[in-house]
Every structure is written in C-alpha cells, then in structure tokens.
Amino acid sequence: MSERLFGTDGIRGKVNQGAIRPQMFVRFGEALASVLSSNGRAKPTVLIGRDTRQSGLMIESAICAGLVNAGANAELVGVLPTPAIGFLTKEKGFDAGLMITASHNPPTDNGVKVFGADGFKLSGETQDQIEALIQSDLDLSVVYSEMGGITPLQTGYREYLEFAGKTVADQSGLKTLKICLDAANGAGYRIAHQLFFECCAEVVSSGITPDGHNINVGCGALHPEKLQAAVLEQKADIGIALDGDADRLIVVDDKGNVVDGDQLMGALALDRKASGTLSGDTLVATIMSNLGLEMRLRDEGVALERTKVGDRYVVERMRESGFNVGGEQSGHIILTDYVTTGDAVISAMQILDIVTRSGLPASEVLSVFEPVPQVLKNVEYGATDPLETQGVKSLIAELTEKLGDDGRIVIRKSGTEPVIRVMAEAKQDKMAEQVVDDIINEILACGETG
C-alpha cells in the first residue's frame, strides 16, 4: 500500500476500491491504537460514530478489530453528526474519536475523520505517524491478555441533543417559527428533526428516512432545490439543509433563495460584533469567500482573515489567535465557543436565534452583503507547471494591479488532478469573466509552447 491515505480531511474514497477496503481499516485501527499507546496510554479508548451509509457497519467492524487487536478499547455511539464526535471525545475524556463518513460524497464512498483527545481533528504530524505505521510491515498486535474490548456508549445521542439546544439560552422566539428541514438522509437525520421539533412551532422534515443508499442523493446541502420548493409551498419562515455528516449548513430564506456560507458567516459575525462577543473583531474564512463579504465586514469594523481552502486551515487559524467565528463559503460554519469543527445543527440554531431576535424575515436578516461577481473555471495542464512561466506570472500581476481594491484573483492547483483553478472577482460587470478567460488562455498558450 504505497498511495497516501490521509487527505485534507481524513481518509476518503470509493468503498472496496483502492485502499478503501476492510483490511486497510483493520490496519488503520492497529496503527491508531499503537500511536495512542506510544503517547502514554497503556490501553487507550476510542469513540466511534458513523453516518448512514450501508458500508458504515463494515468499516466500523474492521476498525474495531484493529483497535482491539492492538490493545485499545472501542466505544460505539452509532449514527451521530461529525461535530458530535468531536464534542463527545473531549467531553467524556476519550483518547481519540472517529467518524466513519464520506461527508457530502455519494453513498458509494466512505472513509474516516479522526479527532484527538482535545476534540479537534488530528494534527498533520499525528496523521503522518499513523500513516507511516499503516504503510509499514510492523506487527502491531498484542498478546491475548492485553487485547481491548468493545462497548456501546448509550448516552451520547441525548447528551449532544441537550448540548445543542442549550446553545440558544432563550428559545421563546424559536417557538414562533415554521421551518423546513432537509437532513440529507445522513448522520443528522434524527437529531436535527428532534431538536427543531422541540424548539420550533412547526417542522416539515425531509431527508430523514435513510436506507443506506440515499445519503446526499438529490437532497441536503448540495441539492437544495427541493427544500426551496418546500419552503415556498409550506409558506415556511426558513429552510435548513444539512450535508451527509451534518458539518455543513445551507439555508433557504422565506422567499426561497439559497443562502450560502458567506452570508451566514456574515450574519453571525455582525451579530456577535454588535453584542461584543466576536473575538478579536475578526472572522476567519478561506480565499474563496466573496469580496463583498470582506467589504461589508470592513465597513462594520470587522476584519476578514483568509486561509487556504479547507476547514482544517480555518480551525488552525482560529485556534492560533483565539477567534471564535469562522468557516467556508460551502457552509462549514465553525463556532468554537461551542464546538471544534463545522456544525450544521448548532449553526442553524444560532441563525434561527438571530432571525427571531431581529423580528425581520430571514430574507432581510441573511442578506448581509451584495456579492461581488465571482467566476471560477478549471484548466488542465501538462508536465510543465504554467504558473512558473514568465508570461503567466506577468499577466496575473498586470490584471491584479488593474483590478485594484475592486477585485481579486485566486489561482490554485488541485491536490488530486492536473488542474488549475482560476477564480476572479470584480465589481465591474463581466470583468471577472474576462480576467479568468485571459489567464486561462495564457496558461493554454504556455502549454502549447512549453
């Protein structure tokens, strides 16, 4: 097994293809147990949750076999959102927490996200240790008398449900709301429906009948069309869409408009700025967040700090300086006053609270800024890196100067394929598309002559 297993957010891929096979997860369990044991725990205990994919139980069994074989204990909490695993790992003193999920990927995919004892996702250094052991030929098993055991954790669901509810101290305003929920037939299907049912006046739910094969299929945060129709048909105040492991949130307002992560982060940051609870008067987002968000925040005395794409980079920056609001345009909203990673359910509770306290429709409250036109296109390249050619460098510098404060250019390579992603924003009509096309044409020209 030579290909690297860990990506930017754990291990993920097509089930029973490549490395995503039961035997690899047995080896992963052994490697994790060995790393945890080497860090001072003679018999570490690992919490394991999963989403609703059919392959989840198979992978859970394989990981448990590896953990037990290498001398660790496993406690199983069943189907729960990814952020619940981070919360429970820290809250109940586990040495690590595992979430078996492929997040927003199709049902045929699966994998695992790994949390450390502090409830945050594992550092790159620890991932490298685990990876090295998986790839090695070392015998990681222990003698029979030192093997671990497997037990269920009965209280996890209720503990997280109560915790999520308490993140809004005064729920009286929520009792006036009629909401539509689409839980993507995923990990949040049960807990989100129950929480909103207990807190709100009326809940019309979909995506709450998982069958192992329908997670993320035509539903949830990646496919909000049905939720948009439901909000209008039901005359609901707001719609809430989760992704497969409930760490990503997309909202539909009362007029049926999709509200992305940028608008949600803006609403959360400005609300906390007004109450004096926004740490460092700063929001942390990625290079993909819209320039319009940055401009609106600046007008309100809030700084926007940008990171590389990936919620782990957002969390790292937040932890470095103690910032408490961050996330991604895609809907990963990270509120470290409560949780250690993106949490769609708790973020939704906060958004519902902001809307009800305002006394205004969601369409007004969540329209925080006017988006600057943003264009993103991909271009394939060959063996030569076109971004290192003088022609491309000079053009990017020239166009960046031309845009000035009224636009941005973001160029990044894909980590998995020979593709360059070219993104531009510009306040002037059609300027963003022209900038992207000019850069792509220069990249292609360099490829032809290189």
PDB file of N, CA and C in Angstrom, residues 26-46 63 65-73 95-96 126 129-134 136-142 146:
ATOM      1  N   VAL A  26      -8.709  -2.300   9.253  1.00  0.00           N
ATOM      2  CA  VAL A  26      -8.141  -3.083  10.356  1.00  0.00           C
ATOM      3  C   VAL A  26      -6.747  -2.546  10.676  1.00  0.00           C
ATOM      4  N   ARG A  27      -5.956  -2.366   9.648  1.00  0.00           N
ATOM      5  CA  ARG A  27      -4.592  -1.847   9.823  1.00  0.00           C
ATOM      6  C   ARG A  27      -4.623  -0.435  10.392  1.00  0.00           C
ATOM      7  N   PHE A  28      -5.572   0.391   9.950  1.00  0.00           N
ATOM      8  CA  PHE A  28      -5.721   1.738  10.494  1.00  0.00           C
ATOM      9  C   PHE A  28      -6.004   1.679  11.996  1.00  0.00           C
ATOM     10  N   GLY A  29      -6.901   0.786  12.405  1.00  0.00           N
ATOM     11  CA  GLY A  29      -7.211   0.646  13.832  1.00  0.00           C
ATOM     12  C   GLY A  29      -5.993   0.242  14.641  1.00  0.00           C
ATOM     13  N   GLU A  30      -5.212  -0.691  14.111  1.00  0.00           N
ATOM     14  CA  GLU A  30      -3.979  -1.105  14.794  1.00  0.00           C
ATOM     15  C   GLU A  30      -2.995   0.056  14.904  1.00  0.00           C
ATOM     16  N   ALA A  31      -2.851   0.808  13.812  1.00  0.00           N
ATOM     17  CA  ALA A  31      -1.898   1.919  13.806  1.00  0.00           C
ATOM     18  C   ALA A  31      -2.328   3.019  14.774  1.00  0.00           C
ATOM     19  N   LEU A  32      -3.612   3.341  14.781  1.00  0.00           N
ATOM     20  CA  LEU A  32      -4.105   4.361  15.701  1.00  0.00           C
ATOM     21  C   LEU A  32      -3.887   3.932  17.148  1.00  0.00           C
ATOM     22  N   ALA A  33      -4.220   2.696  17.472  1.00  0.00           N
ATOM     23  CA  ALA A  33      -4.018   2.194  18.834  1.00  0.00           C
ATOM     24  C   ALA A  33      -2.547   2.268  19.232  1.00  0.00           C
ATOM     25  N   SER A  34      -1.650   1.927  18.319  1.00  0.00           N
ATOM     26  CA  SER A  34      -0.213   1.947  18.605  1.00  0.00           C
ATOM     27  C   SER A  34       0.287   3.371  18.859  1.00  0.00           C
ATOM     28  N   VAL A  35      -0.181   4.327  18.042  1.00  0.00           N
ATOM     29  CA  VAL A  35       0.231   5.724  18.234  1.00  0.00           C
ATOM     30  C   VAL A  35      -0.291   6.258  19.560  1.00  0.00           C
ATOM     31  N   LEU A  36      -1.552   5.965  19.874  1.00  0.00           N
ATOM     32  CA  LEU A  36      -2.119   6.433  21.141  1.00  0.00           C
ATOM     33  C   LEU A  36      -1.382   5.800  22.325  1.00  0.00           C
ATOM     34  N   SER A  37      -1.060   4.527  22.222  1.00  0.00           N
ATOM     35  CA  SER A  37      -0.338   3.844  23.308  1.00  0.00           C
ATOM     36  C   SER A  37       1.053   4.430  23.501  1.00  0.00           C
ATOM     37  N   SER A  38       1.702   4.775  22.395  1.00  0.00           N
ATOM     38  CA  SER A  38       3.053   5.334  22.480  1.00  0.00           C
ATOM     39  C   SER A  38       3.049   6.733  23.096  1.00  0.00           C
ATOM     40  N   ASN A  39       1.862   7.369  23.131  1.00  0.00           N
ATOM     41  CA  ASN A  39       1.744   8.701  23.727  1.00  0.00           C
ATOM     42  C   ASN A  39       1.365   8.653  25.204  1.00  0.00           C
ATOM     43  N   GLY A  40       1.439   7.457  25.789  1.00  0.00           N
ATOM     44  CA  GLY A  40       1.304   7.405  27.242  1.00  0.00           C
ATOM     45  C   GLY A  40       0.121   6.646  27.793  1.00  0.00           C
ATOM     46  N   ARG A  41      -0.820   6.182  26.957  1.00  0.00           N
ATOM     47  CA  ARG A  41      -1.963   5.431  27.460  1.00  0.00           C
ATOM     48  C   ARG A  41      -1.766   3.949  27.184  1.00  0.00           C
ATOM     49  N   ALA A  42      -1.683   3.151  28.243  1.00  0.00           N
ATOM     50  CA  ALA A  42      -1.439   1.717  28.085  1.00  0.00           C
ATOM     51  C   ALA A  42      -2.580   1.033  27.344  1.00  0.00           C
ATOM     52  N   LYS A  43      -3.827   1.447  27.614  1.00  0.00           N
ATOM     53  CA  LYS A  43      -4.985   0.865  26.938  1.00  0.00           C
ATOM     54  C   LYS A  43      -5.944   2.000  26.575  1.00  0.00           C
ATOM     55  N   PRO A  44      -5.652   2.705  25.487  1.00  0.00           N
ATOM     56  CA  PRO A  44      -6.471   3.866  25.105  1.00  0.00           C
ATOM     57  C   PRO A  44      -7.885   3.447  24.714  1.00  0.00           C
ATOM     58  N   THR A  45      -8.820   4.407  24.839  1.00  0.00           N
ATOM     59  CA  THR A  45     -10.212   4.164  24.476  1.00  0.00           C
ATOM     60  C   THR A  45     -10.617   5.143  23.383  1.00  0.00           C
ATOM     61  N   VAL A  46     -11.221   4.610  22.331  1.00  0.00           N
ATOM     62  CA  VAL A  46     -11.568   5.392  21.149  1.00  0.00           C
ATOM     63  C   VAL A  46     -13.078   5.376  20.942  1.00  0.00           C
ATOM     64  N   ILE A  63     -12.386  -1.411  11.846  1.00  0.00           N
ATOM     65  CA  ILE A  63     -11.601  -0.540  12.729  1.00  0.00           C
ATOM     66  C   ILE A  63     -11.571  -1.107  14.144  1.00  0.00           C
ATOM     67  N   ALA A  65     -11.812  -4.184  15.040  1.00  0.00           N
ATOM     68  CA  ALA A  65     -10.924  -5.346  15.062  1.00  0.00           C
ATOM     69  C   ALA A  65      -9.473  -4.907  15.215  1.00  0.00           C
ATOM     70  N   GLY A  66      -9.080  -3.870  14.457  1.00  0.00           N
ATOM     71  CA  GLY A  66      -7.714  -3.388  14.555  1.00  0.00           C
ATOM     72  C   GLY A  66      -7.402  -2.777  15.909  1.00  0.00           C
ATOM     73  N   LEU A  67      -8.330  -1.979  16.441  1.00  0.00           N
ATOM     74  CA  LEU A  67      -8.114  -1.353  17.747  1.00  0.00           C
ATOM     75  C   LEU A  67      -7.943  -2.401  18.838  1.00  0.00           C
ATOM     76  N   VAL A  68      -8.864  -3.343  18.871  1.00  0.00           N
ATOM     77  CA  VAL A  68      -8.824  -4.378  19.907  1.00  0.00           C
ATOM     78  C   VAL A  68      -7.566  -5.231  19.760  1.00  0.00           C
ATOM     79  N   ASN A  69      -7.209  -5.547  18.548  1.00  0.00           N
ATOM     80  CA  ASN A  69      -6.042  -6.392  18.302  1.00  0.00           C
ATOM     81  C   ASN A  69      -4.747  -5.732  18.755  1.00  0.00           C
ATOM     82  N   ALA A  70      -4.743  -4.378  18.749  1.00  0.00           N
ATOM     83  CA  ALA A  70      -3.530  -3.651  19.160  1.00  0.00           C
ATOM     84  C   ALA A  70      -3.644  -3.106  20.580  1.00  0.00           C
ATOM     85  N   GLY A  71      -4.647  -3.588  21.325  1.00  0.00           N
ATOM     86  CA  GLY A  71      -4.701  -3.270  22.746  1.00  0.00           C
ATOM     87  C   GLY A  71      -5.504  -2.054  23.139  1.00  0.00           C
ATOM     88  N   ALA A  72      -6.398  -1.563  22.269  1.00  0.00           N
ATOM     89  CA  ALA A  72      -7.229  -0.402  22.603  1.00  0.00           C
ATOM     90  C   ALA A  72      -8.677  -0.833  22.805  1.00  0.00           C
ATOM     91  N   ASN A  73      -9.433   0.010  23.504  1.00  0.00           N
ATOM     92  CA  ASN A  73     -10.865  -0.200  23.673  1.00  0.00           C
ATOM     93  C   ASN A  73     -11.624   0.679  22.691  1.00  0.00           C
ATOM     94  N   ASP A  95      -9.535   9.081  24.266  1.00  0.00           N
ATOM     95  CA  ASP A  95      -8.199   9.359  23.740  1.00  0.00           C
ATOM     96  C   ASP A  95      -8.231   9.771  22.281  1.00  0.00           C
ATOM     97  N   ALA A  96      -9.288   9.391  21.588  1.00  0.00           N
ATOM     98  CA  ALA A  96      -9.490   9.790  20.197  1.00  0.00           C
ATOM     99  C   ALA A  96     -10.946   9.534  19.837  1.00  0.00           C
ATOM    100  N   THR A 126       0.508  13.933  13.669  1.00  0.00           N
ATOM    101  CA  THR A 126      -0.025  12.666  14.173  1.00  0.00           C
ATOM    102  C   THR A 126      -0.565  11.815  13.037  1.00  0.00           C
ATOM    103  N   GLN A 129       2.267   9.979  11.588  1.00  0.00           N
ATOM    104  CA  GLN A 129       2.672   8.824  12.397  1.00  0.00           C
ATOM    105  C   GLN A 129       1.795   7.611  12.096  1.00  0.00           C
ATOM    106  N   ILE A 130       0.484   7.841  12.042  1.00  0.00           N
ATOM    107  CA  ILE A 130      -0.455   6.751  11.766  1.00  0.00           C
ATOM    108  C   ILE A 130      -0.228   6.204  10.360  1.00  0.00           C
ATOM    109  N   GLU A 131      -0.065   7.120   9.418  1.00  0.00           N
ATOM    110  CA  GLU A 131       0.157   6.727   8.021  1.00  0.00           C
ATOM    111  C   GLU A 131       1.400   5.852   7.893  1.00  0.00           C
ATOM    112  N   ALA A 132       2.474   6.250   8.565  1.00  0.00           N
ATOM    113  CA  ALA A 132       3.730   5.505   8.471  1.00  0.00           C
ATOM    114  C   ALA A 132       3.560   4.073   8.988  1.00  0.00           C
ATOM    115  N   LEU A 133       2.810   3.915  10.077  1.00  0.00           N
ATOM    116  CA  LEU A 133       2.592   2.579  10.621  1.00  0.00           C
ATOM    117  C   LEU A 133       1.714   1.738   9.704  1.00  0.00           C
ATOM    118  N   ILE A 134       0.688   2.368   9.118  1.00  0.00           N
ATOM    119  CA  ILE A 134      -0.170   1.635   8.188  1.00  0.00           C
ATOM    120  C   ILE A 134       0.657   1.093   7.030  1.00  0.00           C
ATOM    121  N   SER A 136       3.799   0.426   6.999  1.00  0.00           N
ATOM    122  CA  SER A 136       4.932  -0.414   7.410  1.00  0.00           C
ATOM    123  C   SER A 136       4.551  -1.891   7.458  1.00  0.00           C
ATOM    124  N   ASP A 137       5.553  -2.719   7.685  1.00  0.00           N
ATOM    125  CA  ASP A 137       5.328  -4.160   7.836  1.00  0.00           C
ATOM    126  C   ASP A 137       5.380  -4.595   9.303  1.00  0.00           C
ATOM    127  N   LEU A 138       5.339  -3.651  10.207  1.00  0.00           N
ATOM    128  CA  LEU A 138       5.449  -3.975  11.629  1.00  0.00           C
ATOM    129  C   LEU A 138       4.229  -4.745  12.125  1.00  0.00           C
ATOM    130  N   ASP A 139       4.471  -5.705  13.008  1.00  0.00           N
ATOM    131  CA  ASP A 139       3.381  -6.433  13.663  1.00  0.00           C
ATOM    132  C   ASP A 139       2.914  -5.592  14.856  1.00  0.00           C
ATOM    133  N   LEU A 140       1.689  -5.074  14.789  1.00  0.00           N
ATOM    134  CA  LEU A 140       1.187  -4.156  15.819  1.00  0.00           C
ATOM    135  C   LEU A 140       0.257  -4.853  16.809  1.00  0.00           C
ATOM    136  N   SER A 141       0.052  -6.144  16.672  1.00  0.00           N
ATOM    137  CA  SER A 141      -0.859  -6.860  17.568  1.00  0.00           C
ATOM    138  C   SER A 141      -0.219  -7.076  18.934  1.00  0.00           C
ATOM    139  N   VAL A 142      -1.082  -7.344  19.915  1.00  0.00           N
ATOM    140  CA  VAL A 142      -0.615  -7.602  21.277  1.00  0.00           C
ATOM    141  C   VAL A 142      -1.003  -9.029  21.678  1.00  0.00           C
ATOM    142  N   GLU A 146      -3.738  -8.793  26.668  1.00  0.00           N
ATOM    143  CA  GLU A 146      -3.666  -7.337  26.598  1.00  0.00           C
ATOM    144  C   GLU A 146      -4.624  -6.747  25.570  1.00  0.00           C
TER     145      GLU A 146
END
